[in-house]
């Protein structure tokens, strides 16, 4: 390319990979690249973009950039000795705008710049110095050439981010560079093309594979037309081209084979997002394959980005996501297989495991640590939305691992509410989420409180086979707490338990299930209270969802209702109004009209929160 400034830019070899070098046909430039991207088996060493960089008159120069995981060196060859101006052209095109609130805006590219072996700039950040992403910046340096060559070295010193926008993405990046003599040379520095004579030798190198602007425009137009035709193909078949890393993608045929065509015998269970099957990969690894039944509104690239995000979130107490399958409308996730299945099966006697007290306390603490990581330590932070016993799996050592975290990110808010449709999940929903759809990490805290009580008691959060006072676990727990009999909650099958630990779990569970999210502790404080590093805060008030609602299921047959008198109908109707307690004063009636039900009696903190939200 030859922009208006007269510098002739030669094309670089786009196929340059790790531990390799390249010299242009004119023998004016050489490049050496060294390094492998960690956790990335299909890396690209050239960044392409269709974006037009601003703050430059030649945005075409910035549509391709060379990136390197470690060390990138350029050599200006055959230069006449003397003083030169070295110009390095950068633009950050891989990260999102820093002012946006997406997780990709947190990306930072930091590297060092050396010329002739001398450090010129340490911890250079392209977007920081340019004032944003997709903004061009030119760095100029003056240097003397004494041995007929010039070395420019870009070196990654292990700083910045490593997993944004994809896993294993980091290192120096440059779009173009040029070297112009500060004197009238007697040796031509121009490539062998027809160019007018110049007072200065002006040579440069554009990184990537640039072409003339007109040809680029034609190619882009053809590419757009081709992609539109591709999208309109029969059945909208999508290919897994460019997914990174490659080992994290599976074909649908491979997963059908692994699960024996999704045989019912291999079915492990069914969650809110779809059924889960046990499978065995060709390399012998046992896996759990989840079929996502909800149609995603996202495109393939967005879906892959979210999968990459979830894959990057790793913790001892989180289930590892191996990868995904995307073919047409099919969406499948492949997880590590945990042989002891889910916590609810272990607690409620469905898989023959008997959990002693130390194991139960360890499971409770591990689950809290996993949620702490999701809420406060991972990038991006994740709200699970469906914390329950069936979403906590146990490995061979009975270590708890939270599953299905991040699945809500794959769908919009309307779709993710399907995660609450499975029978029993309603018992884990925080009041503000169930009533108003108001979602924060405190909804997960509420679910954890219910799970903690289930671990303690060895029973589900509701059980209609029990007597009326114990049907609803939260209600029973509060009644015992108010009468200083909390330890009666303990699972009778436990041979022994640690009394202080049990009291801490009970106190934490009651705190986590407060009606107002403002009264629930963050998960990091929950961990501190469980371990005894922090005192368990006292709970003084019974949640409003227990005091204001009558949970008694008073029903009668149709024949009984038909035979009731008008007066008894009125009395029965008053019993069925769930907003009115048994001890409330009857609402006066006028004439033949039925009593008007009273509005829900919200607690003051929750009511104030509704007012502040403008609802």
Short mmCIF file of N, CA, C and O in Angstrom, two decimals, residues 66-174:
data_model
loop_
_atom_site.label_atom_id
_atom_site.label_comp_id
_atom_site.label_asym_id
_atom_site.label_seq_id
_atom_site.Cartn_x
_atom_site.Cartn_y
_atom_site.Cartn_z
N UNK A 66 -0.79 -7.85 13.62
CA UNK A 66 -0.05 -9.03 14.03
C UNK A 66 -0.09 -9.12 15.55
O UNK A 66 0.15 -8.13 16.25
N UNK A 67 -0.43 -10.29 16.07
CA UNK A 67 -0.40 -10.51 17.51
C UNK A 67 0.54 -11.68 17.82
O UNK A 67 0.72 -12.57 16.99
N UNK A 68 1.12 -11.64 18.99
CA UNK A 68 2.08 -12.67 19.39
C UNK A 68 1.87 -13.00 20.86
O UNK A 68 1.58 -12.11 21.66
N UNK A 69 1.99 -14.26 21.23
CA UNK A 69 1.83 -14.62 22.65
C UNK A 69 3.02 -14.25 23.51
O UNK A 69 2.91 -14.26 24.74
N UNK A 70 4.16 -13.95 22.90
CA UNK A 70 5.33 -13.70 23.73
C UNK A 70 6.26 -12.65 23.19
O UNK A 70 6.38 -11.55 23.73
N UNK A 71 6.94 -12.96 22.09
CA UNK A 71 8.01 -12.10 21.59
C UNK A 71 7.85 -11.90 20.09
O UNK A 71 7.77 -12.87 19.33
N UNK A 72 7.83 -10.65 19.66
CA UNK A 72 7.68 -10.31 18.26
C UNK A 72 8.79 -9.32 17.89
O UNK A 72 8.90 -8.25 18.48
N UNK A 73 9.62 -9.71 16.92
CA UNK A 73 10.75 -8.87 16.52
C UNK A 73 10.65 -8.55 15.03
O UNK A 73 10.39 -9.43 14.20
N UNK A 74 10.89 -7.28 14.69
CA UNK A 74 10.96 -6.84 13.30
C UNK A 74 12.39 -6.37 13.01
O UNK A 74 13.03 -5.74 13.86
N UNK A 75 12.85 -6.66 11.79
CA UNK A 75 14.20 -6.29 11.40
C UNK A 75 14.12 -5.48 10.10
O UNK A 75 13.64 -5.98 9.07
N UNK A 76 14.60 -4.23 10.17
CA UNK A 76 14.80 -3.47 8.95
C UNK A 76 16.16 -3.81 8.40
O UNK A 76 17.19 -3.58 9.06
N UNK A 77 16.20 -4.40 7.17
CA UNK A 77 17.43 -4.99 6.65
C UNK A 77 18.06 -4.09 5.58
O UNK A 77 17.37 -3.42 4.81
N UNK A 78 19.40 -4.12 5.49
CA UNK A 78 20.12 -3.40 4.44
C UNK A 78 20.00 -1.90 4.52
O UNK A 78 20.01 -1.21 3.49
N UNK A 79 19.88 -1.36 5.73
CA UNK A 79 19.75 0.09 5.88
C UNK A 79 21.12 0.76 5.86
O UNK A 79 22.09 0.24 6.41
N UNK A 80 21.17 1.92 5.22
CA UNK A 80 22.40 2.71 5.26
C UNK A 80 22.55 3.29 6.66
O UNK A 80 21.59 3.74 7.26
N UNK A 81 23.72 3.23 7.20
CA UNK A 81 23.94 3.71 8.56
C UNK A 81 23.62 5.20 8.66
O UNK A 81 23.91 5.99 7.76
N UNK A 82 23.02 5.58 9.78
CA UNK A 82 22.67 6.96 10.00
C UNK A 82 21.45 7.06 10.92
O UNK A 82 21.04 6.08 11.55
N UNK A 83 20.88 8.25 11.01
CA UNK A 83 19.74 8.50 11.90
C UNK A 83 18.43 8.20 11.18
O UNK A 83 18.25 8.56 10.01
N UNK A 84 17.49 7.57 11.93
CA UNK A 84 16.19 7.19 11.36
C UNK A 84 15.07 7.54 12.35
O UNK A 84 15.28 7.59 13.57
N UNK A 85 13.88 7.73 11.78
CA UNK A 85 12.65 7.86 12.58
C UNK A 85 11.86 6.57 12.44
O UNK A 85 11.47 6.19 11.33
N UNK A 86 11.65 5.91 13.56
CA UNK A 86 10.88 4.66 13.59
C UNK A 86 9.45 4.99 14.02
O UNK A 86 9.24 5.57 15.08
N UNK A 87 8.48 4.61 13.21
CA UNK A 87 7.07 4.87 13.51
C UNK A 87 6.34 3.53 13.68
O UNK A 87 6.35 2.69 12.77
N UNK A 88 5.74 3.35 14.85
CA UNK A 88 4.98 2.14 15.15
C UNK A 88 3.50 2.52 15.23
O UNK A 88 3.12 3.41 15.97
N UNK A 89 2.66 1.82 14.47
CA UNK A 89 1.23 2.15 14.37
C UNK A 89 0.43 1.07 15.09
O UNK A 89 0.53 -0.12 14.75
N UNK A 90 -0.40 1.50 16.05
CA UNK A 90 -1.20 0.57 16.84
C UNK A 90 -2.67 1.00 16.82
O UNK A 90 -2.98 2.18 16.70
N UNK A 91 -3.54 0.01 17.02
CA UNK A 91 -4.96 0.26 17.30
C UNK A 91 -5.51 -1.00 17.95
O UNK A 91 -5.29 -2.11 17.47
N UNK A 92 -6.22 -0.81 19.06
CA UNK A 92 -6.81 -1.96 19.75
C UNK A 92 -8.14 -2.31 19.10
O UNK A 92 -9.08 -1.54 19.15
N UNK A 93 -8.20 -3.47 18.43
CA UNK A 93 -9.41 -3.86 17.70
C UNK A 93 -10.05 -5.14 18.23
O UNK A 93 -11.07 -5.57 17.71
N UNK A 94 -9.47 -5.75 19.25
CA UNK A 94 -10.00 -7.02 19.76
C UNK A 94 -10.92 -6.83 20.95
O UNK A 94 -11.85 -7.60 21.16
N UNK A 95 -10.69 -5.79 21.75
CA UNK A 95 -11.48 -5.58 22.95
C UNK A 95 -12.63 -4.63 22.68
O UNK A 95 -12.61 -3.83 21.74
N UNK A 96 -13.65 -4.71 23.55
CA UNK A 96 -14.78 -3.80 23.46
C UNK A 96 -14.41 -2.43 24.00
O UNK A 96 -13.37 -2.25 24.63
N UNK A 97 -15.31 -1.46 23.79
CA UNK A 97 -15.08 -0.12 24.29
C UNK A 97 -14.97 -0.14 25.80
O UNK A 97 -15.77 -0.77 26.49
N UNK A 98 -13.98 0.56 26.36
CA UNK A 98 -13.76 0.56 27.81
C UNK A 98 -14.95 1.16 28.56
O UNK A 98 -15.16 0.89 29.72
N UNK A 99 -15.73 2.02 27.89
CA UNK A 99 -16.84 2.66 28.60
C UNK A 99 -18.08 1.77 28.65
O UNK A 99 -19.03 2.08 29.35
N UNK A 100 -18.08 0.66 27.88
CA UNK A 100 -19.22 -0.23 27.93
C UNK A 100 -19.16 -1.04 29.22
O UNK A 100 -18.13 -1.13 29.88
N UNK A 101 -20.27 -1.65 29.55
CA UNK A 101 -20.35 -2.39 30.82
C UNK A 101 -20.28 -3.89 30.62
O UNK A 101 -20.63 -4.65 31.50
N UNK A 102 -19.88 -4.35 29.42
CA UNK A 102 -19.73 -5.77 29.19
C UNK A 102 -18.41 -6.25 29.76
O UNK A 102 -17.49 -5.47 29.98
N UNK A 103 -18.32 -7.55 30.00
CA UNK A 103 -17.11 -8.11 30.59
C UNK A 103 -15.90 -7.93 29.67
O UNK A 103 -14.78 -7.82 30.14
N UNK A 104 -16.14 -7.84 28.35
CA UNK A 104 -15.02 -7.69 27.44
C UNK A 104 -14.36 -6.32 27.55
O UNK A 104 -13.25 -6.13 27.08
N UNK A 105 -15.06 -5.36 28.14
CA UNK A 105 -14.47 -4.03 28.28
C UNK A 105 -13.34 -4.02 29.31
O UNK A 105 -12.62 -3.04 29.43
N UNK A 106 -13.20 -5.11 30.07
CA UNK A 106 -12.15 -5.19 31.09
C UNK A 106 -10.80 -5.61 30.51
O UNK A 106 -9.81 -5.64 31.22
N UNK A 107 -10.77 -5.96 29.22
CA UNK A 107 -9.54 -6.44 28.61
C UNK A 107 -8.44 -5.38 28.60
O UNK A 107 -8.68 -4.22 28.31
N UNK A 108 -7.22 -5.80 28.93
CA UNK A 108 -6.06 -4.91 28.92
C UNK A 108 -4.90 -5.62 28.22
O UNK A 108 -4.58 -6.76 28.53
N UNK A 109 -4.30 -4.94 27.24
CA UNK A 109 -3.14 -5.49 26.55
C UNK A 109 -1.92 -4.65 26.96
O UNK A 109 -1.86 -3.45 26.68
N UNK A 110 -0.98 -5.27 27.63
CA UNK A 110 0.19 -4.56 28.16
C UNK A 110 1.46 -5.27 27.69
O UNK A 110 1.59 -6.49 27.87
N UNK A 111 2.37 -4.52 27.09
CA UNK A 111 3.64 -5.11 26.65
C UNK A 111 4.72 -4.03 26.63
O UNK A 111 4.43 -2.84 26.78
N UNK A 112 5.97 -4.47 26.43
CA UNK A 112 7.12 -3.56 26.42
C UNK A 112 7.62 -3.36 25.00
O UNK A 112 7.53 -4.26 24.15
N UNK A 113 8.19 -2.19 24.71
CA UNK A 113 8.73 -1.85 23.40
C UNK A 113 10.24 -1.62 23.52
O UNK A 113 10.69 -0.79 24.32
N UNK A 114 11.02 -2.38 22.71
CA UNK A 114 12.47 -2.22 22.66
C UNK A 114 12.87 -1.85 21.23
O UNK A 114 12.28 -2.34 20.26
N UNK A 115 13.87 -1.00 21.08
CA UNK A 115 14.46 -0.71 19.78
C UNK A 115 15.98 -0.81 19.94
O UNK A 115 16.56 -0.21 20.85
N UNK A 116 16.59 -1.59 19.05
CA UNK A 116 18.02 -1.86 19.11
C UNK A 116 18.44 -2.38 20.49
O UNK A 116 19.52 -2.07 20.99
N UNK A 117 17.53 -3.15 21.12
CA UNK A 117 17.85 -3.75 22.41
C UNK A 117 17.66 -2.85 23.60
O UNK A 117 17.90 -3.27 24.74
N UNK A 118 17.24 -1.63 23.38
CA UNK A 118 17.05 -0.67 24.48
C UNK A 118 15.55 -0.49 24.75
O UNK A 118 14.76 -0.26 23.82
N UNK A 119 15.16 -0.57 26.03
CA UNK A 119 13.76 -0.41 26.41
C UNK A 119 13.33 1.03 26.16
O UNK A 119 13.90 1.97 26.72
N UNK A 120 12.29 1.21 25.32
CA UNK A 120 11.77 2.54 25.00
C UNK A 120 10.49 2.85 25.78
O UNK A 120 10.26 3.98 26.17
N UNK A 121 9.66 1.85 25.99
CA UNK A 121 8.44 2.08 26.76
C UNK A 121 8.04 0.79 27.46
O UNK A 121 7.88 -0.25 26.83
N UNK A 122 7.87 0.90 28.75
CA UNK A 122 7.48 -0.26 29.56
C UNK A 122 5.98 -0.21 29.84
O UNK A 122 5.40 0.85 30.03
N UNK A 123 5.35 -1.37 29.83
CA UNK A 123 3.91 -1.50 30.12
C UNK A 123 3.08 -0.62 29.21
O UNK A 123 2.20 0.13 29.64
N UNK A 124 3.34 -0.70 27.93
CA UNK A 124 2.57 0.05 26.94
C UNK A 124 1.19 -0.57 26.77
O UNK A 124 1.06 -1.76 26.53
N UNK A 125 0.14 0.23 26.92
CA UNK A 125 -1.25 -0.20 26.77
C UNK A 125 -1.86 0.59 25.62
O UNK A 125 -2.05 1.80 25.70
N UNK A 126 -2.20 -0.10 24.52
CA UNK A 126 -2.65 0.58 23.31
C UNK A 126 -3.89 1.42 23.55
O UNK A 126 -3.91 2.63 23.28
N UNK A 127 -4.96 0.79 24.06
CA UNK A 127 -6.22 1.52 24.20
C UNK A 127 -6.12 2.63 25.24
O UNK A 127 -6.77 3.66 25.13
N UNK A 128 -5.27 2.43 26.26
CA UNK A 128 -5.13 3.46 27.28
C UNK A 128 -4.47 4.71 26.70
O UNK A 128 -4.91 5.84 26.94
N UNK A 129 -3.40 4.51 25.92
CA UNK A 129 -2.70 5.66 25.37
C UNK A 129 -3.46 6.29 24.20
O UNK A 129 -3.36 7.49 23.96
N UNK A 130 -4.23 5.47 23.46
CA UNK A 130 -4.97 6.00 22.32
C UNK A 130 -6.27 6.67 22.75
O UNK A 130 -6.88 7.40 21.97
N UNK A 131 -6.69 6.43 23.99
CA UNK A 131 -7.94 7.02 24.47
C UNK A 131 -9.16 6.20 24.14
O UNK A 131 -10.28 6.72 24.11
N UNK A 132 -8.98 4.90 23.88
CA UNK A 132 -10.12 4.02 23.61
C UNK A 132 -9.74 2.98 22.57
O UNK A 132 -8.65 2.99 21.99
N UNK A 133 -10.67 2.04 22.35
CA UNK A 133 -10.43 1.00 21.35
C UNK A 133 -10.79 1.53 19.97
O UNK A 133 -11.52 2.51 19.82
N UNK A 134 -10.23 0.86 18.95
CA UNK A 134 -10.44 1.24 17.54
C UNK A 134 -10.04 2.70 17.28
O UNK A 134 -10.63 3.38 16.44
N UNK A 135 -9.07 3.16 18.03
CA UNK A 135 -8.48 4.48 17.83
C UNK A 135 -7.00 4.30 17.51
O UNK A 135 -6.27 3.61 18.23
N UNK A 136 -6.57 4.90 16.42
CA UNK A 136 -5.18 4.75 15.98
C UNK A 136 -4.25 5.59 16.84
O UNK A 136 -4.61 6.68 17.31
N UNK A 137 -3.05 5.05 17.05
CA UNK A 137 -2.01 5.80 17.75
C UNK A 137 -0.67 5.46 17.10
O UNK A 137 -0.42 4.31 16.74
N UNK A 138 0.15 6.48 16.91
CA UNK A 138 1.47 6.30 16.29
C UNK A 138 2.54 6.71 17.28
O UNK A 138 2.52 7.80 17.83
N UNK A 139 3.48 5.79 17.52
CA UNK A 139 4.60 6.05 18.41
C UNK A 139 5.86 6.24 17.56
O UNK A 139 6.22 5.37 16.75
N UNK A 140 6.52 7.39 17.71
CA UNK A 140 7.72 7.71 16.94
C UNK A 140 8.96 7.68 17.83
O UNK A 140 8.93 8.17 18.97
N UNK A 141 10.02 7.10 17.28
CA UNK A 141 11.29 7.02 18.01
C UNK A 141 12.43 7.38 17.07
O UNK A 141 12.41 7.03 15.88
N UNK A 142 13.44 8.07 17.58
CA UNK A 142 14.63 8.42 16.82
C UNK A 142 15.75 7.44 17.18
O UNK A 142 16.03 7.22 18.36
N UNK A 143 16.40 6.88 16.13
CA UNK A 143 17.46 5.94 16.41
C UNK A 143 18.53 5.96 15.34
O UNK A 143 18.27 6.29 14.18
N UNK A 144 19.75 5.60 15.74
CA UNK A 144 20.88 5.51 14.81
C UNK A 144 21.11 4.06 14.42
O UNK A 144 21.06 3.15 15.26
N UNK A 145 21.33 3.84 13.15
CA UNK A 145 21.69 2.53 12.62
C UNK A 145 23.19 2.53 12.36
O UNK A 145 23.71 3.41 11.66
N UNK A 146 23.88 1.55 12.96
CA UNK A 146 25.35 1.51 12.81
C UNK A 146 25.84 0.25 12.14
O UNK A 146 26.99 0.19 11.69
N UNK A 147 24.99 -0.79 12.06
CA UNK A 147 25.41 -2.05 11.46
C UNK A 147 24.46 -2.49 10.36
O UNK A 147 24.26 -3.68 10.12
N UNK A 148 23.84 -1.51 9.70
CA UNK A 148 22.99 -1.73 8.53
C UNK A 148 21.69 -2.50 8.81
O UNK A 148 21.08 -3.02 7.88
N UNK A 149 21.32 -2.59 10.06
CA UNK A 149 20.01 -3.19 10.34
C UNK A 149 19.42 -2.54 11.58
O UNK A 149 20.14 -1.97 12.41
N UNK A 150 18.09 -2.65 11.70
CA UNK A 150 17.36 -2.09 12.83
C UNK A 150 16.47 -3.17 13.42
O UNK A 150 15.75 -3.86 12.69
N UNK A 151 16.51 -3.33 14.73
CA UNK A 151 15.68 -4.34 15.41
C UNK A 151 14.63 -3.65 16.26
O UNK A 151 14.94 -2.79 17.09
N UNK A 152 13.37 -4.03 16.06
CA UNK A 152 12.24 -3.54 16.86
C UNK A 152 11.64 -4.75 17.57
O UNK A 152 11.26 -5.73 16.92
N UNK A 153 11.56 -4.69 18.89
CA UNK A 153 11.16 -5.85 19.67
C UNK A 153 9.95 -5.49 20.54
O UNK A 153 10.00 -4.56 21.34
N UNK A 154 8.86 -6.24 20.38
CA UNK A 154 7.67 -6.11 21.22
C UNK A 154 7.62 -7.34 22.11
O UNK A 154 7.55 -8.47 21.60
N UNK A 155 7.61 -7.14 23.41
CA UNK A 155 7.77 -8.25 24.35
C UNK A 155 6.66 -8.24 25.39
O UNK A 155 6.44 -7.23 26.07
N UNK A 156 5.95 -9.38 25.50
CA UNK A 156 4.91 -9.52 26.53
C UNK A 156 5.58 -9.93 27.84
O UNK A 156 6.24 -10.97 27.91
N UNK A 157 5.38 -9.13 28.88
CA UNK A 157 6.03 -9.38 30.17
C UNK A 157 5.08 -10.00 31.18
O UNK A 157 5.30 -9.90 32.39
N UNK A 158 4.01 -10.63 30.71
CA UNK A 158 3.08 -11.32 31.61
C UNK A 158 2.07 -10.43 32.27
O UNK A 158 1.45 -10.83 33.26
N UNK A 159 1.86 -9.24 31.73
CA UNK A 159 0.89 -8.32 32.33
C UNK A 159 -0.34 -8.19 31.45
O UNK A 159 -0.35 -8.60 30.29
N UNK A 160 -1.40 -7.56 32.00
CA UNK A 160 -2.66 -7.42 31.27
C UNK A 160 -3.56 -8.60 31.54
O UNK A 160 -3.41 -9.31 32.54
N UNK A 161 -4.54 -8.82 30.68
CA UNK A 161 -5.48 -9.93 30.85
C UNK A 161 -5.12 -11.06 29.91
O UNK A 161 -4.49 -10.86 28.87
N UNK A 162 -5.55 -12.28 30.27
CA UNK A 162 -5.14 -13.45 29.50
C UNK A 162 -6.29 -14.17 28.83
O UNK A 162 -6.06 -15.02 27.98
N UNK A 163 -7.54 -13.88 29.20
CA UNK A 163 -8.66 -14.70 28.74
C UNK A 163 -9.76 -13.87 28.07
O UNK A 163 -10.89 -14.33 27.95
N UNK A 164 -9.46 -12.64 27.69
CA UNK A 164 -10.46 -11.77 27.06
C UNK A 164 -9.91 -11.35 25.70
O UNK A 164 -8.75 -10.95 25.61
N UNK A 165 -10.66 -11.45 24.60
CA UNK A 165 -12.07 -11.86 24.53
C UNK A 165 -12.28 -13.36 24.51
O UNK A 165 -13.41 -13.83 24.59
N UNK A 166 -11.20 -14.17 24.38
CA UNK A 166 -11.32 -15.62 24.40
C UNK A 166 -10.23 -16.18 25.29
O UNK A 166 -9.27 -15.49 25.64
N UNK A 167 -10.37 -17.46 25.64
CA UNK A 167 -9.38 -18.11 26.48
C UNK A 167 -8.02 -18.14 25.79
O UNK A 167 -7.91 -18.47 24.62
N UNK A 168 -6.96 -17.78 26.50
CA UNK A 168 -5.63 -17.81 25.95
C UNK A 168 -5.38 -16.71 24.93
O UNK A 168 -4.82 -16.97 23.86
N UNK A 169 -5.80 -15.50 25.24
CA UNK A 169 -5.62 -14.37 24.32
C UNK A 169 -4.90 -13.25 25.04
O UNK A 169 -5.40 -12.72 26.02
N UNK A 170 -3.71 -12.88 24.56
CA UNK A 170 -2.91 -11.85 25.21
C UNK A 170 -1.70 -11.56 24.33
O UNK A 170 -1.56 -12.13 23.24
N UNK A 171 -0.81 -10.71 24.79
CA UNK A 171 0.44 -10.47 24.10
C UNK A 171 0.44 -9.20 23.27
O UNK A 171 -0.58 -8.54 23.10
N UNK A 172 1.61 -8.84 22.72
CA UNK A 172 1.72 -7.60 21.95
C UNK A 172 0.97 -7.66 20.64
O UNK A 172 0.72 -8.73 20.08
N UNK A 173 0.61 -6.49 20.13
CA UNK A 173 -0.10 -6.38 18.86
C UNK A 173 0.38 -5.11 18.16
O UNK A 173 0.62 -4.09 18.80
N UNK A 174 0.53 -5.18 16.84
CA UNK A 174 0.93 -4.01 16.05
C UNK A 174 0.28 -4.09 14.68
O UNK A 174 0.12 -5.18 14.12
#
